Coordinates of C-alpha atoms (C1' of nucleotides) in Angstrom, one line a residue:
Chain A
M1 CA -58.7 -10.7 -119.5
T2 CA -61.6 -13.0 -120.6
A3 CA -65.5 -10.9 -120.8
P4 CA -68.4 -12.6 -120.5
F5 CA -69.4 -11.2 -124.5
S6 CA -73.6 -11.8 -125.7
T7 CA -74.2 -14.2 -127.5
A8 CA -77.6 -13.5 -128.3
S9 CA -78.7 -13.9 -132.0
G10 CA -82.1 -13.9 -133.5
S11 CA -84.8 -12.2 -131.8
D12 CA -82.8 -12.1 -128.7
I13 CA -80.7 -9.1 -130.6
R14 CA -81.0 -5.6 -129.2
V15 CA -79.8 -2.7 -130.6
R16 CA -80.1 1.0 -130.0
F17 CA -79.5 4.2 -131.8
C18 CA -78.7 6.9 -129.2
P19 CA -77.3 10.0 -130.8
S20 CA -76.9 13.3 -128.9
P21 CA -79.3 15.7 -130.2
T22 CA -76.5 18.8 -131.4
G23 CA -77.5 20.0 -135.3
T24 CA -79.2 19.1 -138.1
P25 CA -79.4 14.7 -138.5
H26 CA -76.1 14.1 -140.4
V27 CA -76.4 11.3 -142.8
G28 CA -73.6 9.7 -141.6
L29 CA -75.3 9.2 -138.3
I30 CA -78.4 8.1 -140.0
R31 CA -76.6 5.5 -142.0
T32 CA -75.4 4.1 -138.2
A33 CA -79.7 4.0 -137.2
L34 CA -79.9 2.5 -140.6
F35 CA -77.5 -0.3 -139.5
N36 CA -78.7 -0.3 -136.8
W37 CA -82.5 -0.6 -137.7
A38 CA -81.3 -3.4 -140.7
Y39 CA -79.9 -5.8 -137.8
A40 CA -82.8 -5.7 -135.8
R41 CA -85.5 -5.9 -138.1
H42 CA -83.7 -8.6 -140.0
N43 CA -83.2 -10.9 -137.0
G44 CA -86.7 -9.7 -136.0
G45 CA -85.0 -8.5 -132.8
T46 CA -85.7 -5.1 -130.8
M47 CA -84.5 -1.6 -131.5
V48 CA -84.1 1.1 -129.3
F49 CA -83.9 4.6 -129.0
R50 CA -82.7 6.8 -126.6
V51 CA -81.6 10.4 -126.8
E52 CA -78.1 11.4 -124.9
D53 CA -79.3 14.9 -123.8
T54 CA -76.4 14.9 -120.9
D55 CA -74.4 18.0 -122.9
A56 CA -77.0 20.8 -122.1
A57 CA -74.6 23.6 -124.0
R58 CA -74.8 21.9 -127.4
D59 CA -78.1 19.6 -127.6
S60 CA -81.1 21.2 -128.4
E61 CA -85.3 20.3 -128.3
E62 CA -85.3 21.9 -132.1
S63 CA -82.5 19.1 -133.6
F64 CA -84.0 16.5 -131.2
L65 CA -87.3 17.0 -133.5
Q66 CA -85.9 17.2 -136.6
L67 CA -83.8 13.3 -135.6
L68 CA -87.5 12.1 -135.0
D69 CA -88.8 13.8 -138.2
G70 CA -85.7 12.9 -140.0
L71 CA -86.3 9.2 -138.9
R72 CA -90.0 9.0 -139.3
W73 CA -89.4 9.7 -143.1
L74 CA -87.3 8.0 -143.6
G75 CA -89.7 4.7 -142.1
I76 CA -86.5 4.0 -139.1
N77 CA -88.8 2.9 -136.4
W78 CA -87.9 1.4 -133.0
D79 CA -89.5 -0.9 -130.6
E80 CA -88.8 0.9 -127.1
G81 CA -87.2 4.1 -126.6
I82 CA -88.6 7.9 -127.3
D83 CA -92.6 8.8 -127.7
V84 CA -93.2 4.8 -127.3
G85 CA -91.9 4.1 -123.9
G86 CA -90.9 0.5 -122.6
P87 CA -89.8 -0.8 -119.7
Q88 CA -86.3 1.2 -119.0
A89 CA -88.5 4.8 -119.5
P90 CA -87.6 7.0 -119.6
Y91 CA -85.2 7.5 -122.4
R92 CA -84.0 10.7 -122.8
Q93 CA -80.4 10.3 -120.3
S94 CA -81.2 14.0 -119.1
Q95 CA -84.4 12.6 -117.0
R96 CA -82.5 9.7 -116.4
T97 CA -79.9 11.5 -113.3
S98 CA -81.4 9.3 -110.0
I99 CA -80.3 6.2 -111.9
Y100 CA -77.0 8.0 -112.6
V101 CA -77.0 9.3 -108.6
D102 CA -77.5 5.9 -107.7
L103 CA -74.8 3.9 -109.5
I104 CA -71.6 5.7 -109.4
E105 CA -72.5 5.4 -105.3
K106 CA -72.9 2.0 -106.0
L107 CA -69.4 2.0 -107.5
K108 CA -68.0 4.2 -105.6
A109 CA -68.3 2.6 -102.1
S110 CA -67.3 -1.0 -104.7
G111 CA -64.0 0.9 -105.0
H112 CA -64.0 1.1 -109.0
L113 CA -64.3 4.6 -108.7
Y114 CA -62.1 7.0 -107.1
E115 CA -61.6 10.6 -106.5
S116 CA -59.6 12.8 -108.9
F117 CA -58.4 15.9 -108.4
A118 CA -56.3 17.4 -110.7
T119 CA -57.5 19.7 -113.4
P120 CA -56.3 18.7 -117.2
D121 CA -53.6 21.4 -117.2
E122 CA -52.3 19.6 -113.8
I123 CA -52.2 16.2 -116.1
E124 CA -50.4 17.7 -118.5
A125 CA -47.5 19.8 -117.2
R126 CA -47.3 16.1 -114.7
N127 CA -46.4 14.8 -118.1
V128 CA -44.2 16.5 -119.5
A129 CA -42.6 16.6 -115.5
N130 CA -41.9 13.2 -116.0
G131 CA -40.6 13.0 -119.5
R132 CA -43.8 11.9 -121.1
D133 CA -45.3 13.2 -123.6
P134 CA -47.8 15.7 -123.0
K135 CA -50.7 14.4 -125.2
Q136 CA -50.5 11.1 -123.5
G137 CA -53.4 11.3 -121.1
Y138 CA -53.9 10.9 -117.1
D139 CA -51.2 8.5 -115.6
N140 CA -53.5 6.7 -112.8
F141 CA -51.2 8.5 -110.0
E142 CA -54.3 9.1 -107.9
R143 CA -55.5 5.4 -107.2
E144 CA -54.6 5.4 -104.1
L145 CA -54.5 8.7 -102.5
T146 CA -54.5 9.0 -98.8
D147 CA -57.5 10.4 -96.6
A148 CA -55.4 13.0 -95.5
E149 CA -53.9 13.5 -98.6
R150 CA -57.8 14.5 -99.7
D151 CA -58.9 16.7 -97.5
A152 CA -55.5 18.5 -97.9
F153 CA -57.3 19.2 -101.9
R154 CA -60.4 19.9 -100.0
A155 CA -59.4 22.3 -98.2
E156 CA -57.9 24.2 -101.0
G157 CA -61.4 24.3 -102.1
R158 CA -61.3 21.7 -105.2
S159 CA -64.2 19.9 -106.2
P160 CA -63.0 15.6 -107.1
A161 CA -64.1 14.1 -110.5
L162 CA -64.7 10.7 -110.5
R163 CA -61.9 8.3 -112.7
L164 CA -63.0 4.5 -113.3
R165 CA -60.3 2.4 -112.3
V166 CA -59.3 0.4 -115.5
P167 CA -57.8 -2.8 -114.8
D168 CA -54.3 -3.5 -116.2
T169 CA -54.5 -5.9 -118.2
D170 CA -55.0 -5.9 -122.2
L171 CA -57.9 -5.5 -123.5
S172 CA -59.7 -8.1 -126.1
F173 CA -63.0 -8.0 -128.1
D174 CA -63.9 -9.4 -131.0
D175 CA -65.5 -6.6 -133.4
L176 CA -68.6 -7.5 -135.7
V177 CA -67.1 -5.4 -138.5
R178 CA -63.2 -5.8 -138.4
G179 CA -62.2 -9.0 -136.4
E180 CA -60.9 -9.5 -132.8
I181 CA -59.0 -5.6 -131.6
T182 CA -56.5 -6.1 -129.1
F183 CA -55.6 -2.8 -126.8
P184 CA -52.3 -3.0 -124.6
A185 CA -52.8 -2.7 -121.2
G186 CA -51.7 0.6 -120.3
S187 CA -53.3 2.2 -123.6
F188 CA -56.4 3.4 -121.7
T189 CA -55.8 4.8 -118.9
D190 CA -58.3 5.8 -115.5
F191 CA -61.2 8.1 -117.1
V192 CA -64.2 10.8 -115.7
V193 CA -66.6 8.9 -115.2
V194 CA -68.0 12.1 -113.0
R195 CA -67.3 16.1 -113.5
P196 CA -66.7 17.0 -110.0
N197 CA -70.1 18.7 -110.0
G198 CA -71.7 14.9 -109.9
A199 CA -72.6 15.4 -113.6
P200 CA -72.3 11.7 -115.9
L201 CA -70.5 12.0 -118.3
Y202 CA -71.1 10.6 -121.9
T203 CA -68.1 7.7 -121.0
F204 CA -70.6 6.5 -118.3
V205 CA -73.7 7.1 -118.8
N206 CA -73.7 5.3 -122.4
P207 CA -72.0 2.0 -121.7
V208 CA -74.1 2.5 -118.5
D209 CA -78.1 2.8 -120.2
D210 CA -76.7 -0.3 -123.0
A211 CA -76.1 -1.9 -120.1
L212 CA -79.5 -1.5 -118.6
M213 CA -81.5 -1.3 -121.7
G214 CA -80.0 -5.0 -122.0
I215 CA -78.1 -3.8 -125.7
T216 CA -77.0 -7.4 -127.3
H217 CA -75.0 -5.5 -130.3
V218 CA -73.8 -1.7 -130.2
L219 CA -73.2 -0.7 -133.5
R220 CA -71.9 2.4 -133.9
G221 CA -68.7 4.8 -135.9
E222 CA -65.0 3.8 -136.0
D223 CA -64.6 6.9 -134.0
L224 CA -65.7 5.3 -131.2
L225 CA -63.2 2.5 -131.3
S226 CA -60.9 3.9 -129.2
S227 CA -63.0 4.0 -126.3
T228 CA -64.1 0.8 -126.1
P229 CA -61.7 -1.1 -124.1
R230 CA -62.9 2.0 -121.6
Q231 CA -66.6 1.2 -122.4
I232 CA -65.7 -2.9 -121.4
A233 CA -63.8 -2.1 -118.4
L234 CA -66.8 0.2 -117.3
Y235 CA -68.7 -3.3 -118.0
H236 CA -66.9 -5.5 -115.7
A237 CA -67.5 -3.0 -113.0
L238 CA -71.2 -2.9 -113.7
I239 CA -70.8 -7.1 -113.8
E240 CA -69.3 -6.9 -110.4
I241 CA -72.4 -5.3 -108.4
G242 CA -74.7 -7.0 -110.2
V243 CA -76.2 -4.5 -112.9
T244 CA -75.5 -7.0 -115.9
T245 CA -74.3 -9.6 -116.7
F246 CA -73.0 -9.4 -120.3
I247 CA -71.0 -7.3 -122.9
P248 CA -72.6 -6.5 -125.8
R249 CA -70.7 -7.4 -129.1
F250 CA -69.2 -4.4 -130.6
G251 CA -69.7 -3.5 -134.6
H252 CA -67.7 0.0 -135.6
L253 CA -68.7 0.7 -138.7
P254 CA -66.8 2.9 -141.3
Y255 CA -66.7 6.6 -141.8
V256 CA -69.2 8.3 -144.4
M257 CA -66.3 10.4 -146.0
G258 CA -66.3 13.7 -148.3
D259 CA -64.4 15.7 -150.2
G260 CA -60.7 14.7 -150.1
N261 CA -60.0 12.5 -146.8
K262 CA -62.1 13.3 -144.0
K263 CA -65.3 12.9 -142.4
L264 CA -67.8 14.1 -144.7
S265 CA -68.4 17.6 -142.6
K266 CA -71.0 19.0 -140.4
R267 CA -70.5 22.1 -142.4
D268 CA -70.7 20.4 -145.8
P269 CA -74.7 20.7 -146.9
E270 CA -74.2 16.6 -148.5
S271 CA -74.0 15.8 -144.8
N272 CA -77.0 17.5 -143.8
L273 CA -79.8 14.9 -144.4
F274 CA -82.8 17.7 -145.1
H275 CA -80.8 19.0 -147.5
H276 CA -81.5 15.9 -149.4
R277 CA -85.0 15.6 -148.9
D278 CA -85.5 19.0 -150.0
R279 CA -83.6 18.4 -153.1
G280 CA -85.9 15.1 -153.7
F281 CA -84.2 12.2 -152.8
L282 CA -87.2 9.5 -152.0
P283 CA -86.8 8.2 -148.1
E284 CA -86.0 4.7 -150.3
G285 CA -83.5 6.0 -152.4
L286 CA -81.7 7.3 -150.0
I287 CA -81.7 4.3 -147.8
N288 CA -80.7 2.5 -150.6
Y289 CA -77.7 5.1 -151.3
L290 CA -76.8 4.7 -148.0
S291 CA -77.0 1.1 -147.5
L292 CA -74.2 1.2 -150.0
L293 CA -71.7 3.0 -147.9
G294 CA -69.7 0.1 -146.3
W295 CA -72.4 -2.5 -147.7
S296 CA -74.0 -4.4 -150.2
L297 CA -76.6 -6.6 -151.4
S298 CA -75.0 -8.7 -153.9
A299 CA -72.1 -8.5 -156.9
D300 CA -73.9 -7.0 -159.8
R301 CA -77.2 -4.9 -158.2
D302 CA -76.8 -2.0 -156.1
V303 CA -80.2 -1.0 -156.5
F304 CA -83.1 -2.7 -154.4
S305 CA -86.1 -1.9 -152.5
I306 CA -85.9 -1.3 -148.5
D307 CA -87.3 -4.7 -147.3
E308 CA -84.1 -6.2 -149.6
M309 CA -81.8 -4.8 -147.8
V310 CA -83.7 -6.3 -144.4
A311 CA -83.7 -9.0 -145.8
A312 CA -80.3 -9.3 -146.7
F313 CA -78.5 -7.4 -144.6
D314 CA -76.1 -8.6 -142.1
V315 CA -73.7 -6.2 -140.1
V316 CA -70.7 -9.1 -140.5
N317 CA -70.6 -8.0 -144.5
V318 CA -70.3 -4.4 -143.7
N319 CA -67.1 -3.0 -145.4
P320 CA -64.3 -2.0 -142.6
N321 CA -62.9 1.0 -145.1
P322 CA -64.2 4.7 -145.4
A323 CA -66.8 5.2 -147.9
R324 CA -67.1 8.6 -149.8
F325 CA -70.6 9.9 -149.9
D326 CA -71.1 10.4 -154.2
P327 CA -73.6 12.6 -155.0
K328 CA -73.8 11.0 -158.6
K329 CA -74.2 7.9 -157.9
A330 CA -76.5 8.6 -154.9
E331 CA -78.8 10.6 -157.4
S332 CA -78.4 8.3 -159.7
I333 CA -80.0 5.8 -157.5
N334 CA -82.5 8.1 -156.6
G335 CA -83.8 8.3 -160.4
D336 CA -83.9 4.3 -160.3
H337 CA -86.5 4.3 -157.5
I338 CA -88.7 7.4 -159.4
R339 CA -88.6 5.1 -162.1
M340 CA -90.0 2.4 -160.1
L341 CA -92.6 4.1 -158.7
S342 CA -96.3 4.1 -160.4
T343 CA -97.1 6.9 -161.8
T344 CA -100.1 7.9 -159.6
E345 CA -97.2 7.4 -156.6
L346 CA -95.2 9.4 -158.0
A347 CA -97.8 12.3 -158.8
N348 CA -98.7 12.0 -155.1
R349 CA -94.5 12.2 -154.2
L350 CA -94.3 15.2 -156.3
E351 CA -97.1 17.4 -155.4
P352 CA -95.3 18.5 -152.5
Y353 CA -92.1 19.8 -154.5
M354 CA -94.6 21.5 -157.2
G355 CA -94.1 25.1 -154.3
N356 CA -97.4 26.9 -155.4
L357 CA -97.8 25.5 -159.1
V358 CA -99.7 22.8 -157.8
Q359 CA -103.0 24.1 -155.9
S360 CA -106.4 23.1 -157.0
E361 CA -108.1 19.4 -157.8
I362 CA -107.6 20.6 -161.8
D363 CA -103.5 21.2 -161.2
R364 CA -103.9 17.7 -159.5
D365 CA -105.5 16.2 -162.2
L366 CA -102.9 18.3 -164.8
L367 CA -100.2 17.1 -162.5
A368 CA -101.3 13.9 -162.6
A369 CA -101.3 13.5 -166.3
A370 CA -98.0 15.4 -166.7
T371 CA -95.7 13.0 -164.8
P372 CA -95.3 10.2 -166.5
L373 CA -94.0 12.8 -169.3
V374 CA -90.9 13.5 -166.6
Q375 CA -90.2 9.8 -164.8
E376 CA -88.1 9.3 -166.9
R377 CA -86.3 12.8 -166.8
M378 CA -85.5 13.2 -163.1
Q379 CA -83.7 11.7 -160.7
L380 CA -84.9 14.1 -157.9
L381 CA -88.4 15.6 -157.0
G382 CA -87.4 18.6 -156.7
E383 CA -86.9 19.4 -160.5
A384 CA -90.0 18.9 -161.4
P385 CA -91.3 22.3 -161.2
A386 CA -88.6 23.4 -163.7
L387 CA -89.9 20.8 -166.2
L388 CA -93.6 21.0 -165.7
S389 CA -94.1 24.5 -164.9
F390 CA -95.2 25.7 -168.3
L391 CA -98.1 23.4 -168.3
F392 CA -99.2 25.5 -165.4
T393 CA -98.7 29.2 -166.5
P394 CA -100.7 30.9 -167.9
D395 CA -100.1 31.3 -172.2
D396 CA -99.2 35.3 -171.2
D397 CA -96.7 34.6 -168.4
I398 CA -94.6 32.1 -170.6
E399 CA -91.2 33.3 -170.7
I400 CA -88.4 32.3 -173.7
D401 CA -85.3 31.3 -172.8
A402 CA -82.1 33.5 -174.7
D403 CA -81.1 30.6 -175.9
A404 CA -84.2 28.9 -177.3
R405 CA -85.5 31.8 -178.8
P406 CA -85.5 30.9 -183.1
G407 CA -85.0 33.3 -186.1
P408 CA -87.4 34.6 -188.0
E409 CA -87.2 31.8 -190.3
A410 CA -89.3 30.1 -187.4
I411 CA -92.4 32.3 -188.5
D412 CA -93.0 29.6 -191.7
I413 CA -93.0 26.8 -189.1
L414 CA -95.3 28.3 -186.4
D415 CA -98.0 29.6 -189.6
A416 CA -98.1 26.1 -191.4
A417 CA -98.1 24.8 -187.1
S418 CA -100.5 26.7 -186.4
A419 CA -102.8 26.0 -189.9
V420 CA -102.4 22.6 -189.1
L421 CA -103.7 22.8 -185.8
D422 CA -106.3 24.5 -185.4
P423 CA -109.2 22.4 -187.6
L424 CA -107.7 19.5 -186.2
E425 CA -110.8 17.5 -184.4
D426 CA -108.9 14.9 -182.6
W427 CA -107.2 16.8 -180.3
K428 CA -104.4 13.9 -178.9
H429 CA -101.0 13.5 -179.1
D430 CA -100.6 10.9 -182.1
A431 CA -102.7 13.1 -184.1
I432 CA -101.4 16.0 -183.3
E433 CA -98.1 14.4 -184.4
E434 CA -99.3 13.2 -187.6
A435 CA -100.3 16.4 -188.4
L436 CA -97.5 18.5 -188.2
R437 CA -94.9 16.1 -189.1
V438 CA -97.0 15.9 -193.3
A439 CA -97.0 19.6 -192.6
L440 CA -93.5 20.6 -191.6
I441 CA -91.6 17.6 -192.4
E442 CA -92.9 16.6 -195.4
G443 CA -94.2 19.7 -196.5
L444 CA -91.7 22.0 -195.8
E445 CA -89.3 19.5 -195.7
L446 CA -87.7 20.9 -192.4
K447 CA -85.5 18.4 -190.0
P448 CA -87.2 17.4 -187.2
R449 CA -84.9 19.0 -184.3
V450 CA -85.8 22.4 -186.7
A451 CA -88.7 22.7 -186.8
F452 CA -90.5 20.8 -183.5
G453 CA -87.8 22.5 -181.6
A454 CA -89.7 25.7 -182.8
L455 CA -93.1 24.5 -181.9
R456 CA -91.0 23.7 -178.5
T457 CA -89.9 27.0 -177.9
A458 CA -93.6 28.3 -178.9
I459 CA -95.3 26.0 -175.5
S460 CA -92.3 25.4 -173.5
G461 CA -90.5 28.4 -173.7
K462 CA -87.3 26.4 -173.3
R463 CA -85.3 24.2 -175.5
I464 CA -85.5 21.3 -173.4
S465 CA -88.9 19.9 -172.5
P466 CA -90.8 17.2 -171.8
P467 CA -92.0 15.1 -175.3
L468 CA -93.8 18.2 -177.6
F469 CA -96.6 16.6 -178.9
E470 CA -98.1 14.6 -175.0
S471 CA -96.8 18.5 -174.0
M472 CA -99.0 19.6 -176.8
E473 CA -102.1 17.8 -175.8
L474 CA -102.3 18.1 -172.0
L475 CA -101.9 21.9 -173.2
G476 CA -105.1 21.8 -175.2
H477 CA -105.8 23.4 -178.4
D478 CA -106.6 26.8 -176.8
S479 CA -103.0 27.3 -175.0
T480 CA -101.1 25.8 -177.8
L481 CA -102.6 28.0 -180.6
E482 CA -102.0 31.3 -178.5
R483 CA -98.5 30.2 -177.6
L484 CA -97.8 29.5 -181.5
A485 CA -99.6 33.2 -182.0
R486 CA -97.9 34.6 -179.2
L487 CA -94.5 33.2 -180.2
R488 CA -94.9 34.8 -184.1
S489 CA -95.7 37.4 -182.7
Q490 CA -92.0 38.1 -181.4
L491 CA -89.9 37.2 -184.1
Chain B
rG1 C1' -45.7 11.0 -130.3
rG2 C1' -47.9 6.1 -127.9
rC3 C1' -52.3 3.2 -128.9
rC4 C1' -55.8 1.4 -132.5
rC5 C1' -58.6 0.9 -137.6
rC6 C1' -58.0 1.4 -142.8
rA7 C1' -55.6 0.1 -148.4
rU8 C1' -59.2 -3.7 -155.5
rC9 C1' -60.9 1.3 -161.5
rG10 C1' -61.9 8.6 -160.0
rU11 C1' -66.1 6.7 -156.8
rA12 C1' -69.1 2.2 -154.1
rU13 C1' -67.9 -2.0 -154.4
rA14 C1' -67.1 -8.6 -156.4
rG15 C1' -63.9 -11.4 -154.8
rC16 C1' -63.5 -14.6 -148.4
rG17 C1' -56.4 -19.9 -152.3
rG18 C1' -57.3 -21.7 -158.1
rC19 C1' -63.6 -20.1 -161.3
rC20 C1' -59.8 -13.6 -162.1
rU21 C1' -55.7 -12.1 -169.1
rA22 C1' -60.1 -8.8 -161.5
rG23 C1' -67.0 -9.1 -162.3
rU24 C1' -70.7 -5.1 -161.4
rA25 C1' -72.9 -0.1 -160.8
rC26 C1' -71.8 6.0 -160.6
rG27 C1' -69.0 9.2 -163.4
rC28 C1' -66.2 10.2 -168.1
rU29 C1' -66.2 8.4 -173.1
rG30 C1' -67.8 6.1 -178.3
rC31 C1' -72.2 4.3 -181.3
rC32 C1' -77.5 2.8 -181.5
rC33 C1' -83.0 4.8 -180.3
rU34 C1' -84.5 9.5 -181.3
rC35 C1' -88.8 16.3 -181.3
rU36 C1' -85.3 18.4 -177.2
rC37 C1' -83.7 16.2 -173.0
rA38 C1' -83.6 12.1 -170.7
rC39 C1' -84.8 6.1 -170.9
rG40 C1' -82.9 2.5 -173.0
rG41 C1' -78.9 -1.3 -175.2
rC42 C1' -74.2 -2.4 -177.3
rG43 C1' -69.5 -0.9 -176.7
rG44 C1' -64.8 1.9 -174.1
rU45 C1' -61.9 3.7 -170.6
rA46 C1' -59.8 2.6 -165.3
rA47 C1' -57.6 -1.0 -159.9
rC48 C1' -55.1 -5.1 -156.4
rA49 C1' -50.2 0.8 -152.6
rC50 C1' -44.9 -1.3 -151.8
rC51 C1' -41.3 -5.3 -150.4
rG52 C1' -40.8 -9.8 -148.4
rG53 C1' -42.8 -14.8 -146.6
rU54 C1' -46.2 -19.2 -146.3
rU55 C1' -48.5 -22.0 -150.5
rC56 C1' -47.9 -26.6 -156.0
rG57 C1' -50.8 -21.6 -156.6
rA58 C1' -52.0 -15.1 -153.7
rA59 C1' -56.5 -9.5 -154.3
rU60 C1' -58.1 -13.5 -151.3
rC61 C1' -53.2 -15.8 -145.3
rC62 C1' -48.8 -13.7 -142.2
rG63 C1' -44.7 -10.2 -141.9
rG64 C1' -42.7 -5.3 -142.5
rU65 C1' -42.8 -0.7 -145.1
rU66 C1' -45.9 3.0 -147.2
rG67 C1' -49.3 6.3 -146.8
rG68 C1' -54.5 7.5 -144.8
rG69 C1' -57.8 8.4 -140.7
rG70 C1' -59.1 8.0 -135.6
rU71 C1' -58.1 8.0 -130.7
rC72 C1' -55.3 9.8 -126.2
rA73 C1' -61.6 15.5 -122.8
rC74 C1' -64.1 17.3 -116.6
rC75 C1' -67.5 16.7 -125.9
rA76 C1' -70.5 13.4 -127.5

RNA sequence: GGCCCCAUCGUAUAGCGGCCUAGUACGCUGCCCUCUCACGGCGGUAACACCGGUUCGAAUCCGGUUGGGGUCACCA
């Protein structure tokens, strides 16, 4: 069967993101949103955002709000739909019932939909009785029910679901990422589009809204690949009754996988968008990494800005095979983005991650001054507090980690350091370093790592810290001396 | 089981018939830098699932096999 697929290109391209608000935003879902968005922006087309909340049992307002929060955090915006409105409002399916009811009547009248009284159990039993695989699905046997037969079912107290009469021919489409795909006639059967209670199902409302909203390119997860022929069948019906004139192009994006060979599960923390935000991913870092799941900018570059991604993105270059989410790689990419930020910008981004450490203007200034010390030491913004807390902690409250505590031999080091630092006029890191090197490395003939290790413990309480002399400078003369004295007294 | 999709280093990918004794990045690892940790620099490790075919020539095209995944809901 030949079909009038969309030929839209450039700014005529219309894509959509249409999540069902169940649970926290999943990175696979977000990757789908990202690719749709990038495709629209690259082509100067239109991004539509609608919500498929037709499953009252599973959908929640909280989840809906989280979706908005997540998209806004990432900077994925839209031109029509939720909040911004548009010619096909409303954009929440729960508010579009009358539109569906109207179309259901039209499709019924035109003979595309027919009443089906068989329950799932009966269909399975029927398959078994006919020697078919129980899992083989519906066999279209109620297509030509007589009025008398229908009345008989009604007399039993049954209400019919409505099924779409699908064509008895092969159905083909040219997938944007996979190429030509053909489903043989008979491999997809008449499917239910309306429940007996009159409520339309996803199988109906999704293509109907795409048609009504003029969607030209449907980019979605590959789990929907098998339902595409059925949707195309529905499109043919919609075209015949004049609802639309074309069928969108489809592009089925590869799965985002977790460990093993299965989709990243909703139970897996890695799947949760907010898990990554909470740990300190930058929006641009996460977008960069997510882009790499099934797509690449070029052969030898995998760190790039959002603008660069948009400028280069084309869905036809998306790789069809499933991609594993690799937290290590994601963090590495994020670290690169952290290093690409200006220090003032990084300081601003860091602040929300500092917990109650940064509370005053003075704290903010200290954070700004300390940011350069940690910019090359983080992959996640959430690592900052552990690295910097000693700068914001009163001298009395510095805890000495067990693995950082030096032996009694450090007493001489601390004494010598105090002696040379106390009278130091020019409290700058290079002067501090010079004084300490003269006193400890040359004077006491110590190895730098031994001498400075003890001082590091004194001021930070840790074996690992930002650069020592810069840290001392930020801490100030008095605090530094106080901390040296405190450690000495504990040895 | 029927139908559909997928198949390059551990991972993500480059490759769209000769530029490939297969490139890059993460990871792992050796060395250098170095006050710790990082950052950075220079190396190393490691892949075309298999079998046929087409072709002068195949990771690239075709067929099959194997393996993995999805789908066959009155969920979305």
